[in-house]
Short mmCIF file of C-alpha atoms in Angstrom, two decimals:
data_model
loop_
_atom_site.label_atom_id
_atom_site.label_comp_id
_atom_site.label_asym_id
_atom_site.label_seq_id
_atom_site.Cartn_x
_atom_site.Cartn_y
_atom_site.Cartn_z
CA MET A 1 2.76 61.47 89.66
CA MET A 2 5.73 62.41 87.69
CA ILE A 3 5.60 62.54 83.81
CA VAL A 4 9.20 62.95 82.39
CA PHE A 5 9.25 63.45 78.94
CA GLY A 6 12.88 62.14 77.89
CA ASN A 7 15.35 61.03 75.21
CA ILE A 8 18.95 61.48 74.72
CA LYS A 9 19.07 62.72 71.09
CA GLY A 10 17.75 66.43 70.91
CA GLY A 11 15.01 67.89 68.36
CA THR A 12 12.68 65.55 68.85
CA GLY A 13 10.07 67.65 70.45
CA LYS A 14 9.93 66.91 74.16
CA SER A 15 10.05 70.44 75.05
CA THR A 16 7.12 70.87 73.02
CA LEU A 17 5.21 68.21 73.68
CA ALA A 18 5.74 68.79 77.55
CA VAL A 19 4.59 71.92 77.62
CA HIS A 20 1.31 71.07 75.57
CA VAL A 21 0.41 68.25 77.57
CA CYS A 22 1.08 70.24 80.82
CA VAL A 23 -1.45 73.01 79.48
CA ALA A 24 -4.06 70.16 78.25
CA LEU A 25 -4.10 69.40 81.96
CA MET A 26 -4.24 72.24 83.34
CA MET A 27 -7.30 72.85 81.32
CA ARG A 28 -8.80 69.56 82.62
CA GLY A 29 -8.62 71.47 86.08
CA PHE A 30 -5.54 69.55 87.34
CA ARG A 31 -2.70 70.99 89.19
CA VAL A 32 0.57 70.79 87.06
CA VAL A 33 4.21 71.44 88.61
CA THR A 34 6.82 71.73 86.09
CA VAL A 35 10.19 70.63 86.67
CA ASP A 36 13.34 71.36 83.67
CA TYR A 37 16.32 69.17 84.34
CA ASP A 38 17.71 70.71 80.89
CA GLY A 39 19.73 73.37 83.14
CA GLU A 40 21.67 74.48 80.44
CA GLN A 41 19.71 74.62 77.84
CA GLY A 42 16.42 74.98 79.45
CA THR A 43 13.48 75.04 76.24
CA LEU A 44 10.81 74.22 79.01
CA SER A 45 11.56 77.06 81.31
CA ARG A 46 12.34 79.21 78.47
CA TYR A 47 8.70 78.46 77.04
CA LEU A 48 7.02 79.17 80.23
CA GLU A 49 9.17 82.19 80.65
CA ASN A 50 7.42 83.54 76.84
CA ARG A 51 4.49 82.60 78.05
CA GLU A 52 4.42 84.50 81.21
CA ARG A 53 5.70 87.45 79.32
CA PHE A 54 3.07 87.06 76.56
CA GLN A 55 -0.01 87.04 79.60
CA LYS A 56 1.70 90.39 80.88
CA GLN A 57 2.11 92.04 78.00
CA SER A 58 -1.31 91.32 76.27
CA GLY A 59 -3.45 91.02 79.59
CA ARG A 60 -5.00 87.77 78.49
CA HIS A 61 -5.25 84.94 81.08
CA VAL A 62 -3.27 81.38 79.64
CA PRO A 63 -3.04 78.38 82.19
CA MET A 64 0.16 78.30 84.09
CA PRO A 65 1.76 75.69 86.11
CA VAL A 66 1.52 76.24 90.09
CA TYR A 67 5.30 76.18 90.06
CA HIS A 68 8.21 75.91 87.85
CA MET A 69 11.85 74.74 88.60
CA ARG A 70 15.03 74.51 86.54
CA LEU A 71 18.00 72.19 87.75
CA SER A 72 21.68 72.16 86.95
CA SER A 73 22.84 69.55 89.57
CA GLN A 74 21.81 66.22 90.62
CA GLU A 75 22.14 68.02 94.35
CA GLU A 76 19.23 70.08 93.23
CA ALA A 77 17.26 67.28 92.15
CA LEU A 78 17.59 65.43 95.33
CA ALA A 79 16.42 68.68 97.26
CA LEU A 80 13.72 69.00 94.82
CA GLU A 81 12.52 65.40 95.06
CA GLU A 82 11.86 66.13 98.70
CA ILE A 83 10.09 69.38 97.77
CA LEU A 84 7.74 66.92 95.66
CA LYS A 85 7.05 64.58 98.16
CA LYS A 86 4.95 66.76 99.90
CA GLU A 87 2.44 67.68 97.07
CA SER A 88 -0.68 65.79 96.41
CA LYS A 89 -1.23 62.53 94.81
CA GLU A 90 -3.34 64.51 92.60
CA THR A 91 -0.24 66.68 91.56
CA TYR A 92 0.71 66.41 87.88
CA ILE A 93 4.60 66.83 87.78
CA ILE A 94 5.71 67.43 84.17
CA ALA A 95 9.72 67.09 83.89
CA ASP A 96 11.84 67.56 80.63
CA THR A 97 15.34 66.37 80.26
CA PRO A 98 18.37 66.83 78.04
CA GLY A 99 19.07 65.57 74.43
CA TYR A 100 21.93 63.79 75.77
CA ASP A 101 22.75 60.74 78.36
CA CYS A 102 24.17 62.52 81.46
CA PRO A 103 23.71 61.30 84.96
CA LEU A 104 20.82 64.26 85.44
CA SER A 105 18.93 62.44 82.88
CA ARG A 106 19.30 59.09 84.44
CA TYR A 107 17.86 60.60 87.81
CA ALA A 108 15.01 61.95 86.54
CA HIS A 109 14.04 58.47 84.66
CA GLY A 110 14.81 56.98 87.76
CA ILE A 111 11.64 58.67 89.45
CA ALA A 112 10.01 58.63 86.63
CA ASP A 113 5.98 57.15 87.23
CA VAL A 114 5.39 57.71 83.04
CA LEU A 115 8.22 57.89 80.52
CA VAL A 116 6.81 59.87 77.28
CA THR A 117 9.53 59.65 74.82
CA PRO A 118 8.97 61.17 71.31
CA MET A 119 10.85 59.51 68.38
CA ASN A 120 10.77 61.27 64.63
CA GLU A 121 10.30 58.85 61.89
CA SER A 122 13.78 58.54 61.52
CA GLY A 123 16.52 55.70 61.36
CA ILE A 124 18.65 58.10 63.58
CA ASP A 125 15.83 58.43 65.88
CA LEU A 126 15.22 54.31 65.70
CA ASP A 127 19.08 54.12 65.99
CA LEU A 128 18.91 54.98 69.39
CA LEU A 129 16.29 51.65 70.52
CA VAL A 130 17.74 49.58 68.06
CA ASN A 131 20.88 49.02 65.96
CA VAL A 132 19.37 48.46 62.87
CA TRP A 133 22.29 46.99 60.71
CA ASP A 134 22.81 44.02 62.77
CA THR A 135 20.02 41.93 61.27
CA GLN A 136 16.89 42.41 59.30
CA GLU A 137 14.73 40.18 61.42
CA PRO A 138 12.90 42.85 63.83
CA HIS A 139 12.48 40.59 66.73
CA LYS A 140 16.44 39.88 66.94
CA LEU A 141 17.50 43.88 66.71
CA PRO A 142 20.16 44.19 69.72
CA LEU A 143 19.06 46.77 71.87
CA SER A 144 20.73 50.35 71.39
CA GLN A 145 21.85 52.90 73.94
CA TYR A 146 18.85 54.57 75.19
CA ALA A 147 16.69 51.56 75.29
CA THR A 148 19.38 49.91 77.25
CA MET A 149 19.45 53.08 79.82
CA VAL A 150 15.38 52.32 80.44
CA TRP A 151 15.95 48.86 80.71
CA GLU A 152 18.27 49.74 83.48
CA GLN A 153 16.50 52.34 85.17
CA ARG A 154 13.51 50.15 85.49
CA MET A 155 15.30 47.07 86.79
CA HIS A 156 16.53 49.07 89.09
CA LYS A 157 13.36 50.11 90.37
CA ALA A 158 12.01 46.40 90.34
CA SER A 159 15.14 45.56 92.54
CA GLN A 160 13.67 48.40 94.95
CA GLY A 161 10.10 47.22 94.75
CA ILE A 162 8.97 50.67 93.60
CA SER A 163 6.08 49.89 90.54
CA ALA A 164 7.05 49.48 87.41
CA LEU A 165 7.81 52.24 84.95
CA GLU A 166 5.38 53.05 82.11
CA TRP A 167 6.78 54.06 78.89
CA LEU A 168 5.24 55.37 76.20
CA VAL A 169 6.73 56.19 72.90
CA VAL A 170 5.29 58.99 70.77
CA ARG A 171 6.07 59.27 66.97
CA ASN A 172 6.43 62.62 66.58
CA ARG A 173 6.41 64.85 63.04
CA LEU A 174 4.68 62.50 60.87
CA HIS A 175 4.08 63.44 57.35
CA ALA A 176 0.72 62.92 55.59
CA LEU A 177 1.84 60.61 53.12
CA GLN A 178 3.26 57.38 54.39
CA SER A 179 6.27 56.40 52.91
CA ARG A 180 8.50 53.07 52.80
CA ASN A 181 10.66 54.13 55.71
CA GLN A 182 7.60 54.81 57.82
CA MET A 183 6.18 51.32 57.20
CA ALA A 184 9.22 50.03 58.19
CA ILE A 185 9.90 51.77 61.50
CA ASP A 186 6.36 50.90 62.27
CA LYS A 187 7.15 47.29 61.84
CA ILE A 188 10.19 47.61 63.94
CA LEU A 189 8.69 49.37 66.45
CA THR A 190 5.75 47.35 67.01
CA SER A 191 8.00 44.03 67.28
CA LEU A 192 10.06 45.92 69.71
CA ALA A 193 7.05 47.52 71.81
CA ARG A 194 6.08 43.60 72.07
CA ARG A 195 9.73 42.63 73.23
CA ILE A 196 10.93 45.36 75.65
CA GLY A 197 7.66 46.51 77.02
CA PHE A 198 6.45 49.84 76.23
CA HIS A 199 3.26 51.84 74.73
CA LEU A 200 3.05 52.92 71.26
CA VAL A 201 0.67 56.03 71.16
CA GLY A 202 -0.91 57.81 68.78
CA GLY A 203 0.99 60.26 66.29
CA MET A 204 1.66 64.11 65.82
CA SER A 205 1.71 65.25 62.35
CA GLU A 206 4.38 67.69 61.64
CA ARG A 207 2.84 70.83 62.05
CA VAL A 208 5.03 74.49 61.99
CA ILE A 209 2.21 76.56 64.11
CA PHE A 210 4.06 74.03 66.75
CA ARG A 211 7.31 75.94 66.38
CA GLU A 212 5.69 79.30 65.83
CA LEU A 213 3.85 79.44 68.80
CA PHE A 214 7.16 79.30 70.74
CA LEU A 215 7.97 82.43 70.80
CA TYR A 216 4.33 83.39 72.70
CA GLY A 217 4.66 80.53 75.18
CA LEU A 218 1.46 79.82 73.88
CA THR A 219 -0.08 75.88 72.74
CA VAL A 220 -2.57 74.79 70.47
CA MET A 221 -4.72 73.66 73.61
CA ASP A 222 -5.09 77.87 74.70
CA ASP A 223 -8.79 78.49 73.85
CA LEU A 224 -7.86 82.27 72.77
CA LEU A 225 -6.24 80.89 69.02
CA GLY A 226 -9.76 80.02 68.11
CA GLN A 227 -11.17 76.97 66.67
CA ALA A 228 -9.39 77.18 63.01
CA GLN A 229 -8.82 74.09 61.35
CA VAL A 230 -5.29 73.72 61.99
CA TYR A 231 -5.52 74.28 65.39
CA THR A 232 -8.12 71.72 65.78
CA LYS A 233 -6.43 68.71 64.34
CA ALA A 234 -3.65 69.40 66.86
CA ARG A 235 -5.93 69.84 69.76
CA GLN A 236 -6.88 66.40 69.00
CA GLU A 237 -3.26 64.63 68.75
CA ILE A 238 -2.37 66.35 71.83
CA ASN A 239 -6.13 65.27 73.63
CA VAL A 240 -5.27 61.52 72.50
CA LEU A 241 -1.59 61.84 73.82
CA THR A 242 -3.12 63.14 77.21
CA GLU A 243 -5.57 60.79 77.56
CA ALA A 244 -3.18 58.04 77.31
CA ILE A 245 -0.91 59.58 79.57
CA LEU A 246 -3.72 60.04 82.14
CA SER A 247 -4.83 56.53 81.65
CA PHE A 248 -1.00 55.62 83.06
CA CYS A 249 -0.80 57.31 85.49
CA LYS A 250 -3.96 56.11 87.04
CA LYS A 251 -2.70 52.51 86.39
CA GLN A 252 0.39 53.48 88.22
CA ALA A 253 -1.51 55.12 90.96
CA GLY A 254 -3.62 51.93 91.47
CA SER A 255 -0.39 49.67 91.35
CA ILE A 256 1.50 51.86 94.53
CA MET A 257 -2.11 51.82 96.14
CA GLN A 258 -1.79 47.76 96.30
CA GLU A 259 2.03 48.19 97.43
CA ASP A 260 0.85 50.23 100.42
CA LEU A 261 -2.00 48.39 101.23
CA SER A 262 0.42 44.93 100.72
CA SER A 263 2.75 46.58 103.27
CA LEU A 264 -0.07 47.29 106.05
CA THR A 265 -0.77 43.64 105.59
CA ARG A 266 2.92 42.45 105.97
CA ILE A 267 2.88 45.15 109.58
#
């Protein structure tokens, strides 16, 4: 099952959430493979390198993916797809994408079963989904670059008879005090979710700890960090996101099974 963390804007928290969900899945006993489609910046790769280094230097065990791949070309991605086809259906593949539009990012979006798009509480992030200046009526806002790209990928999958892409939008780096800006963005996203078919999932609070743990390759999910309140609340948010992703993965697995049965019936 391919879970892609995607957005064509950098700094939305894709890599951080990808690693945290990866660890959350491993701690549930799932087999996890990770893929970094951002060969240039490679934040996911660097995070896992830091994690491996921490484990070697400290002698303390932390869960690691079965294996990790860092890609820099579409040729490598096509070769990887053949490898991933041999993986068990029980394997979760966590993929991180570049923070800009490029062929490799579009390719990753095109093979995703579940797409997770983090976005900050910002008009800049919202502008990648809809053009907020054309009209003040949320249900009439024209789609912008990223929403159009995802829509095209979904249409392509549908034309190939492939099960529909499940799209989750996660509001990231939320501040404790709700502002007028947050309420306006919430109204637009709620309207847009119904219109183009994505799911709004929970919300991740702004926490400095997420950035500090990168240097050690650690996540708030790791048991060795203890039970401090700052970790407990952050874990709750990651668990909510992980459970939402798992529920949509199960839904996708059911759709794929139904497609297989339909093919057998036609034969």
